[in-house]
Amino acid sequence: MHGPASPGWLLVALCAATGAYCLLRMRSGIEAQRRAAGGEALMGFGMAAMAVPATVFTPPAWAWPLYAAVFGAAALRALWSARDSAHHLHHLVGTAAMVYMAVAMATSPGGHHHGGAGVPAVTGLLLVYFTGYVLLSGARLVPVAVAAAGSGTAGWGDRPELARACRLSMGIAMVTMLLGL
C-alpha cells in the first residue's frame, strides 16, 4: 500500500493480531468454529501481508498471482461450505475481494498499489458491502458483549463476542484496503 508508513503498519498489526487470534480459535471443541477460524486466519494473515507498506517491501511479480490462486482456492472452499451455512457467503465475498485486490495489484504498473488500479464499479460494490458489514457487525457486537460479561466459562476459542470483534476488525481492514485501491 502507498501512503504514510504508520497507517500501513497499524493495518499490518491489526490484521496479524486478528489472524493470530483466529489461530487460537481453531482450538475450539466445535468443528464448524474451527473451520471458520481457519479461513479467517488465512484472511487475516493474507491481509497483513498485502498491507505491508510498499516503501518497506515490494513483493516480487509472482507474489500477486500466487495470492490470487490461494484466495481463489479459499473462495471455492467458501462456496462449497456455503451449502451448510450462510455465514460462508461472507467468507466467499471476502476471499473474492482478496482475489480482486491481488489481480488489481498484479495488473497495475510495476505491481505497486496505485490509486485507480481496480475497476471503480467493483471496488464501489465491495466498499458498500464491507461498510454495511462493519456497521452491522458493530451493532451486533454491543449486545453480545453485555450478555457475555456474566459468563466466564467459555474458552478462548468459543467466545462469540471475540469472534465477532475479530470479524469486525477484518471488515474495517478490508474497507481501508479497498479505499487505498
PDB file of C-alpha atoms in Angstrom:
ATOM      1  CA  MET A   1       0.000   0.000   0.000  1.00  0.00           C
ATOM      2  CA  HIS A   2       1.179   3.515  -0.771  1.00  0.00           C
ATOM      3  CA  GLY A   3       0.926   6.426   1.590  1.00  0.00           C
ATOM      4  CA  PRO A   4       2.347   7.075   5.034  1.00  0.00           C
ATOM      5  CA  ALA A   5       4.037   4.063   6.619  1.00  0.00           C
ATOM      6  CA  SER A   6       2.417   4.426  10.063  1.00  0.00           C
ATOM      7  CA  PRO A   7      -1.172   3.646   8.984  1.00  0.00           C
ATOM      8  CA  GLY A   8       0.150   0.779   6.865  1.00  0.00           C
ATOM      9  CA  TRP A   9       1.942  -0.736   9.841  1.00  0.00           C
ATOM     10  CA  LEU A  10      -1.135  -0.272  12.022  1.00  0.00           C
ATOM     11  CA  LEU A  11      -3.146  -2.166   9.418  1.00  0.00           C
ATOM     12  CA  VAL A  12      -0.488  -4.906   9.313  1.00  0.00           C
ATOM     13  CA  ALA A  13      -0.580  -5.172  13.121  1.00  0.00           C
ATOM     14  CA  LEU A  14      -4.398  -5.279  13.220  1.00  0.00           C
ATOM     15  CA  CYS A  15      -4.617  -7.975  10.555  1.00  0.00           C
ATOM     16  CA  ALA A  16      -1.775 -10.064  12.002  1.00  0.00           C
ATOM     17  CA  ALA A  17      -3.261  -9.889  15.516  1.00  0.00           C
ATOM     18  CA  THR A  18      -6.643 -10.883  14.110  1.00  0.00           C
ATOM     19  CA  GLY A  19      -5.071 -13.799  12.242  1.00  0.00           C
ATOM     20  CA  ALA A  20      -3.247 -14.890  15.407  1.00  0.00           C
ATOM     21  CA  TYR A  21      -6.456 -14.829  17.442  1.00  0.00           C
ATOM     22  CA  CYS A  22      -8.202 -16.823  14.732  1.00  0.00           C
ATOM     23  CA  LEU A  23      -5.466 -19.451  15.107  1.00  0.00           C
ATOM     24  CA  LEU A  24      -6.340 -19.585  18.819  1.00  0.00           C
ATOM     25  CA  ARG A  25      -9.998 -20.020  17.884  1.00  0.00           C
ATOM     26  CA  MET A  26      -9.027 -23.119  15.913  1.00  0.00           C
ATOM     27  CA  ARG A  27      -8.624 -24.881  19.275  1.00  0.00           C
ATOM     28  CA  SER A  28     -12.396 -24.794  19.755  1.00  0.00           C
ATOM     29  CA  GLY A  29     -14.182 -28.029  20.528  1.00  0.00           C
ATOM     30  CA  ILE A  30     -16.751 -27.293  17.808  1.00  0.00           C
ATOM     31  CA  GLU A  31     -15.649 -28.382  14.333  1.00  0.00           C
ATOM     32  CA  ALA A  32     -17.619 -25.710  12.448  1.00  0.00           C
ATOM     33  CA  GLN A  33     -15.972 -22.981  14.528  1.00  0.00           C
ATOM     34  CA  ARG A  34     -12.531 -24.462  13.886  1.00  0.00           C
ATOM     35  CA  ARG A  35     -13.077 -24.462  10.125  1.00  0.00           C
ATOM     36  CA  ALA A  36     -14.406 -20.891  10.093  1.00  0.00           C
ATOM     37  CA  ALA A  37     -11.496 -19.763  12.265  1.00  0.00           C
ATOM     38  CA  GLY A  38      -9.016 -21.341   9.850  1.00  0.00           C
ATOM     39  CA  GLY A  39     -10.440 -19.418   6.914  1.00  0.00           C
ATOM     40  CA  GLU A  40     -10.467 -16.218   8.937  1.00  0.00           C
ATOM     41  CA  ALA A  41      -6.833 -16.768   9.999  1.00  0.00           C
ATOM     42  CA  LEU A  42      -5.868 -17.108   6.334  1.00  0.00           C
ATOM     43  CA  MET A  43      -7.699 -13.856   5.585  1.00  0.00           C
ATOM     44  CA  GLY A  44      -6.065 -12.039   8.496  1.00  0.00           C
ATOM     45  CA  PHE A  45      -2.527 -13.074   7.603  1.00  0.00           C
ATOM     46  CA  GLY A  46      -3.135 -12.521   3.884  1.00  0.00           C
ATOM     47  CA  MET A  47      -4.438  -9.030   4.541  1.00  0.00           C
ATOM     48  CA  ALA A  48      -1.459  -8.320   6.809  1.00  0.00           C
ATOM     49  CA  ALA A  49       0.922  -9.355   4.042  1.00  0.00           C
ATOM     50  CA  MET A  50      -0.898  -7.203   1.476  1.00  0.00           C
ATOM     51  CA  ALA A  51      -0.885  -4.186   3.805  1.00  0.00           C
ATOM     52  CA  VAL A  52       2.895  -4.017   4.290  1.00  0.00           C
ATOM     53  CA  PRO A  53       3.871  -0.518   3.123  1.00  0.00           C
ATOM     54  CA  ALA A  54       5.387  -0.518  -0.378  1.00  0.00           C
ATOM     55  CA  THR A  55       8.217   1.690   0.886  1.00  0.00           C
ATOM     56  CA  VAL A  56       9.392  -1.197   3.061  1.00  0.00           C
ATOM     57  CA  PHE A  57       8.805  -4.212   0.845  1.00  0.00           C
ATOM     58  CA  THR A  58       7.677  -4.573  -2.733  1.00  0.00           C
ATOM     59  CA  PRO A  59       6.558  -8.140  -3.410  1.00  0.00           C
ATOM     60  CA  PRO A  60       8.033  -9.858  -6.465  1.00  0.00           C
ATOM     61  CA  ALA A  61       5.864 -10.046  -9.580  1.00  0.00           C
ATOM     62  CA  TRP A  62       4.975 -13.708  -8.935  1.00  0.00           C
ATOM     63  CA  ALA A  63       3.502 -12.933  -5.482  1.00  0.00           C
ATOM     64  CA  TRP A  64       0.253 -11.377  -6.753  1.00  0.00           C
ATOM     65  CA  PRO A  65      -0.754 -14.313  -8.974  1.00  0.00           C
ATOM     66  CA  LEU A  66       0.105 -16.613  -6.049  1.00  0.00           C
ATOM     67  CA  TYR A  67      -2.160 -14.563  -3.751  1.00  0.00           C
ATOM     68  CA  ALA A  68      -4.911 -14.726  -6.354  1.00  0.00           C
ATOM     69  CA  ALA A  69      -4.544 -18.511  -6.623  1.00  0.00           C
ATOM     70  CA  VAL A  70      -4.523 -19.070  -2.838  1.00  0.00           C
ATOM     71  CA  PHE A  71      -7.550 -16.878  -2.261  1.00  0.00           C
ATOM     72  CA  GLY A  72      -9.269 -18.279  -5.350  1.00  0.00           C
ATOM     73  CA  ALA A  73      -8.947 -21.738  -3.777  1.00  0.00           C
ATOM     74  CA  ALA A  74     -10.253 -20.318  -0.485  1.00  0.00           C
ATOM     75  CA  ALA A  75     -13.207 -18.810  -2.390  1.00  0.00           C
ATOM     76  CA  LEU A  76     -14.037 -22.202  -3.888  1.00  0.00           C
ATOM     77  CA  ARG A  77     -13.882 -23.746  -0.411  1.00  0.00           C
ATOM     78  CA  ALA A  78     -16.160 -20.998   0.948  1.00  0.00           C
ATOM     79  CA  LEU A  79     -18.574 -21.585  -1.923  1.00  0.00           C
ATOM     80  CA  TRP A  80     -18.644 -25.296  -1.124  1.00  0.00           C
ATOM     81  CA  SER A  81     -19.126 -24.605   2.605  1.00  0.00           C
ATOM     82  CA  ALA A  82     -21.947 -22.140   1.908  1.00  0.00           C
ATOM     83  CA  ARG A  83     -24.199 -25.143   1.292  1.00  0.00           C
ATOM     84  CA  ASP A  84     -24.282 -25.703   5.062  1.00  0.00           C
ATOM     85  CA  SER A  85     -24.082 -22.180   6.462  1.00  0.00           C
ATOM     86  CA  ALA A  86     -24.942 -18.771   5.076  1.00  0.00           C
ATOM     87  CA  HIS A  87     -22.027 -17.321   7.086  1.00  0.00           C
ATOM     88  CA  HIS A  88     -19.693 -18.775   4.475  1.00  0.00           C
ATOM     89  CA  LEU A  89     -21.209 -16.444   1.885  1.00  0.00           C
ATOM     90  CA  HIS A  90     -19.416 -13.631   3.715  1.00  0.00           C
ATOM     91  CA  HIS A  91     -16.198 -15.668   3.506  1.00  0.00           C
ATOM     92  CA  LEU A  92     -16.861 -16.036  -0.223  1.00  0.00           C
ATOM     93  CA  VAL A  93     -17.197 -12.269  -0.678  1.00  0.00           C
ATOM     94  CA  GLY A  94     -14.064 -11.683   1.418  1.00  0.00           C
ATOM     95  CA  THR A  95     -11.930 -14.145  -0.492  1.00  0.00           C
ATOM     96  CA  ALA A  96     -13.267 -12.836  -3.809  1.00  0.00           C
ATOM     97  CA  ALA A  97     -12.281  -9.323  -2.675  1.00  0.00           C
ATOM     98  CA  MET A  98      -8.782 -10.591  -1.901  1.00  0.00           C
ATOM     99  CA  VAL A  99      -8.548 -12.153  -5.383  1.00  0.00           C
ATOM    100  CA  TYR A 100      -9.774  -8.884  -6.892  1.00  0.00           C
ATOM    101  CA  MET A 101      -7.180  -6.829  -4.983  1.00  0.00           C
ATOM    102  CA  ALA A 102      -4.369  -9.250  -5.897  1.00  0.00           C
ATOM    103  CA  VAL A 103      -5.325  -9.085  -9.585  1.00  0.00           C
ATOM    104  CA  ALA A 104      -5.572  -5.279  -9.411  1.00  0.00           C
ATOM    105  CA  MET A 105      -2.101  -5.097  -7.864  1.00  0.00           C
ATOM    106  CA  ALA A 106      -0.669  -7.537 -10.399  1.00  0.00           C
ATOM    107  CA  THR A 107      -2.017  -5.552 -13.339  1.00  0.00           C
ATOM    108  CA  SER A 108      -1.004  -2.123 -12.030  1.00  0.00           C
ATOM    109  CA  PRO A 109       2.268  -0.664 -13.344  1.00  0.00           C
ATOM    110  CA  GLY A 110       5.218  -2.276 -11.617  1.00  0.00           C
ATOM    111  CA  GLY A 111       2.965  -4.368  -9.401  1.00  0.00           C
ATOM    112  CA  HIS A 112       2.606  -1.485  -6.974  1.00  0.00           C
ATOM    113  CA  HIS A 113      -0.577  -0.478  -5.244  1.00  0.00           C
ATOM    114  CA  HIS A 114      -1.623   2.679  -7.097  1.00  0.00           C
ATOM    115  CA  GLY A 115      -4.840   4.587  -6.870  1.00  0.00           C
ATOM    116  CA  GLY A 116      -7.170   3.595  -9.687  1.00  0.00           C
ATOM    117  CA  ALA A 117      -5.709   0.085 -10.013  1.00  0.00           C
ATOM    118  CA  GLY A 118      -9.083  -1.582  -9.597  1.00  0.00           C
ATOM    119  CA  VAL A 119     -12.343  -1.348 -11.504  1.00  0.00           C
ATOM    120  CA  PRO A 120     -14.274   1.505  -9.856  1.00  0.00           C
ATOM    121  CA  ALA A 121     -17.655  -0.254 -10.036  1.00  0.00           C
ATOM    122  CA  VAL A 122     -16.341  -3.458  -8.433  1.00  0.00           C
ATOM    123  CA  THR A 123     -14.398  -1.501  -5.833  1.00  0.00           C
ATOM    124  CA  GLY A 124     -17.518   0.544  -5.081  1.00  0.00           C
ATOM    125  CA  LEU A 125     -19.709  -2.548  -4.676  1.00  0.00           C
ATOM    126  CA  LEU A 126     -17.155  -4.147  -2.364  1.00  0.00           C
ATOM    127  CA  LEU A 127     -16.892  -0.933  -0.353  1.00  0.00           C
ATOM    128  CA  VAL A 128     -20.681  -0.785   0.051  1.00  0.00           C
ATOM    129  CA  TYR A 129     -20.790  -4.439   1.129  1.00  0.00           C
ATOM    130  CA  PHE A 130     -17.945  -4.224   3.647  1.00  0.00           C
ATOM    131  CA  THR A 131     -19.080  -0.868   5.043  1.00  0.00           C
ATOM    132  CA  GLY A 132     -22.525  -2.359   5.632  1.00  0.00           C
ATOM    133  CA  TYR A 133     -20.925  -5.454   7.157  1.00  0.00           C
ATOM    134  CA  VAL A 134     -18.822  -3.330   9.525  1.00  0.00           C
ATOM    135  CA  LEU A 135     -21.840  -1.302  10.645  1.00  0.00           C
ATOM    136  CA  LEU A 136     -23.975  -4.402  11.152  1.00  0.00           C
ATOM    137  CA  SER A 137     -21.189  -6.281  12.944  1.00  0.00           C
ATOM    138  CA  GLY A 138     -20.559  -3.339  15.244  1.00  0.00           C
ATOM    139  CA  ALA A 139     -24.247  -3.146  16.111  1.00  0.00           C
ATOM    140  CA  ARG A 140     -24.373  -6.883  16.814  1.00  0.00           C
ATOM    141  CA  LEU A 141     -21.268  -6.764  18.976  1.00  0.00           C
ATOM    142  CA  VAL A 142     -22.664  -4.460  21.645  1.00  0.00           C
ATOM    143  CA  PRO A 143     -25.455  -6.740  22.981  1.00  0.00           C
ATOM    144  CA  VAL A 144     -23.224  -9.841  22.891  1.00  0.00           C
ATOM    145  CA  ALA A 145     -20.503  -8.160  24.960  1.00  0.00           C
ATOM    146  CA  VAL A 146     -23.033  -7.162  27.637  1.00  0.00           C
ATOM    147  CA  ALA A 147     -24.652 -10.611  27.752  1.00  0.00           C
ATOM    148  CA  ALA A 148     -21.345 -12.483  27.816  1.00  0.00           C
ATOM    149  CA  ALA A 149     -19.910 -10.422  30.670  1.00  0.00           C
ATOM    150  CA  GLY A 150     -21.652 -12.617  33.241  1.00  0.00           C
ATOM    151  CA  SER A 151     -20.428 -15.962  31.899  1.00  0.00           C
ATOM    152  CA  GLY A 152     -16.732 -16.692  32.269  1.00  0.00           C
ATOM    153  CA  THR A 153     -16.787 -20.406  31.391  1.00  0.00           C
ATOM    154  CA  ALA A 154     -16.168 -20.206  27.637  1.00  0.00           C
ATOM    155  CA  GLY A 155     -12.658 -20.912  26.352  1.00  0.00           C
ATOM    156  CA  TRP A 156     -10.738 -18.531  24.090  1.00  0.00           C
ATOM    157  CA  GLY A 157     -11.874 -20.404  21.003  1.00  0.00           C
ATOM    158  CA  ASP A 158     -15.541 -20.334  21.949  1.00  0.00           C
ATOM    159  CA  ARG A 159     -16.092 -16.681  22.863  1.00  0.00           C
ATOM    160  CA  PRO A 160     -18.662 -15.362  20.347  1.00  0.00           C
ATOM    161  CA  GLU A 161     -18.028 -11.722  21.204  1.00  0.00           C
ATOM    162  CA  LEU A 162     -14.314 -12.099  20.461  1.00  0.00           C
ATOM    163  CA  ALA A 163     -15.035 -13.907  17.203  1.00  0.00           C
ATOM    164  CA  ARG A 164     -17.356 -11.064  16.185  1.00  0.00           C
ATOM    165  CA  ALA A 165     -14.761  -8.459  17.178  1.00  0.00           C
ATOM    166  CA  CYS A 166     -12.249 -10.364  15.060  1.00  0.00           C
ATOM    167  CA  ARG A 167     -14.573 -10.295  12.053  1.00  0.00           C
ATOM    168  CA  LEU A 168     -15.335  -6.618  12.660  1.00  0.00           C
ATOM    169  CA  SER A 169     -11.643  -5.698  12.660  1.00  0.00           C
ATOM    170  CA  MET A 170     -11.079  -7.641   9.430  1.00  0.00           C
ATOM    171  CA  GLY A 171     -14.049  -5.839   7.879  1.00  0.00           C
ATOM    172  CA  ILE A 172     -12.591  -2.473   8.886  1.00  0.00           C
ATOM    173  CA  ALA A 173      -9.225  -3.508   7.428  1.00  0.00           C
ATOM    174  CA  MET A 174     -10.897  -4.580   4.188  1.00  0.00           C
ATOM    175  CA  VAL A 175     -12.647  -1.209   3.868  1.00  0.00           C
ATOM    176  CA  THR A 176      -9.299   0.517   4.448  1.00  0.00           C
ATOM    177  CA  MET A 177      -7.547  -1.597   1.834  1.00  0.00           C
ATOM    178  CA  LEU A 178     -10.316  -1.076  -0.715  1.00  0.00           C
ATOM    179  CA  LEU A 179     -10.186   2.682  -0.165  1.00  0.00           C
ATOM    180  CA  GLY A 180      -6.472   2.559  -0.966  1.00  0.00           C
ATOM    181  CA  LEU A 181      -7.096   0.595  -4.153  1.00  0.00           C
TER     182      LEU A 181
END
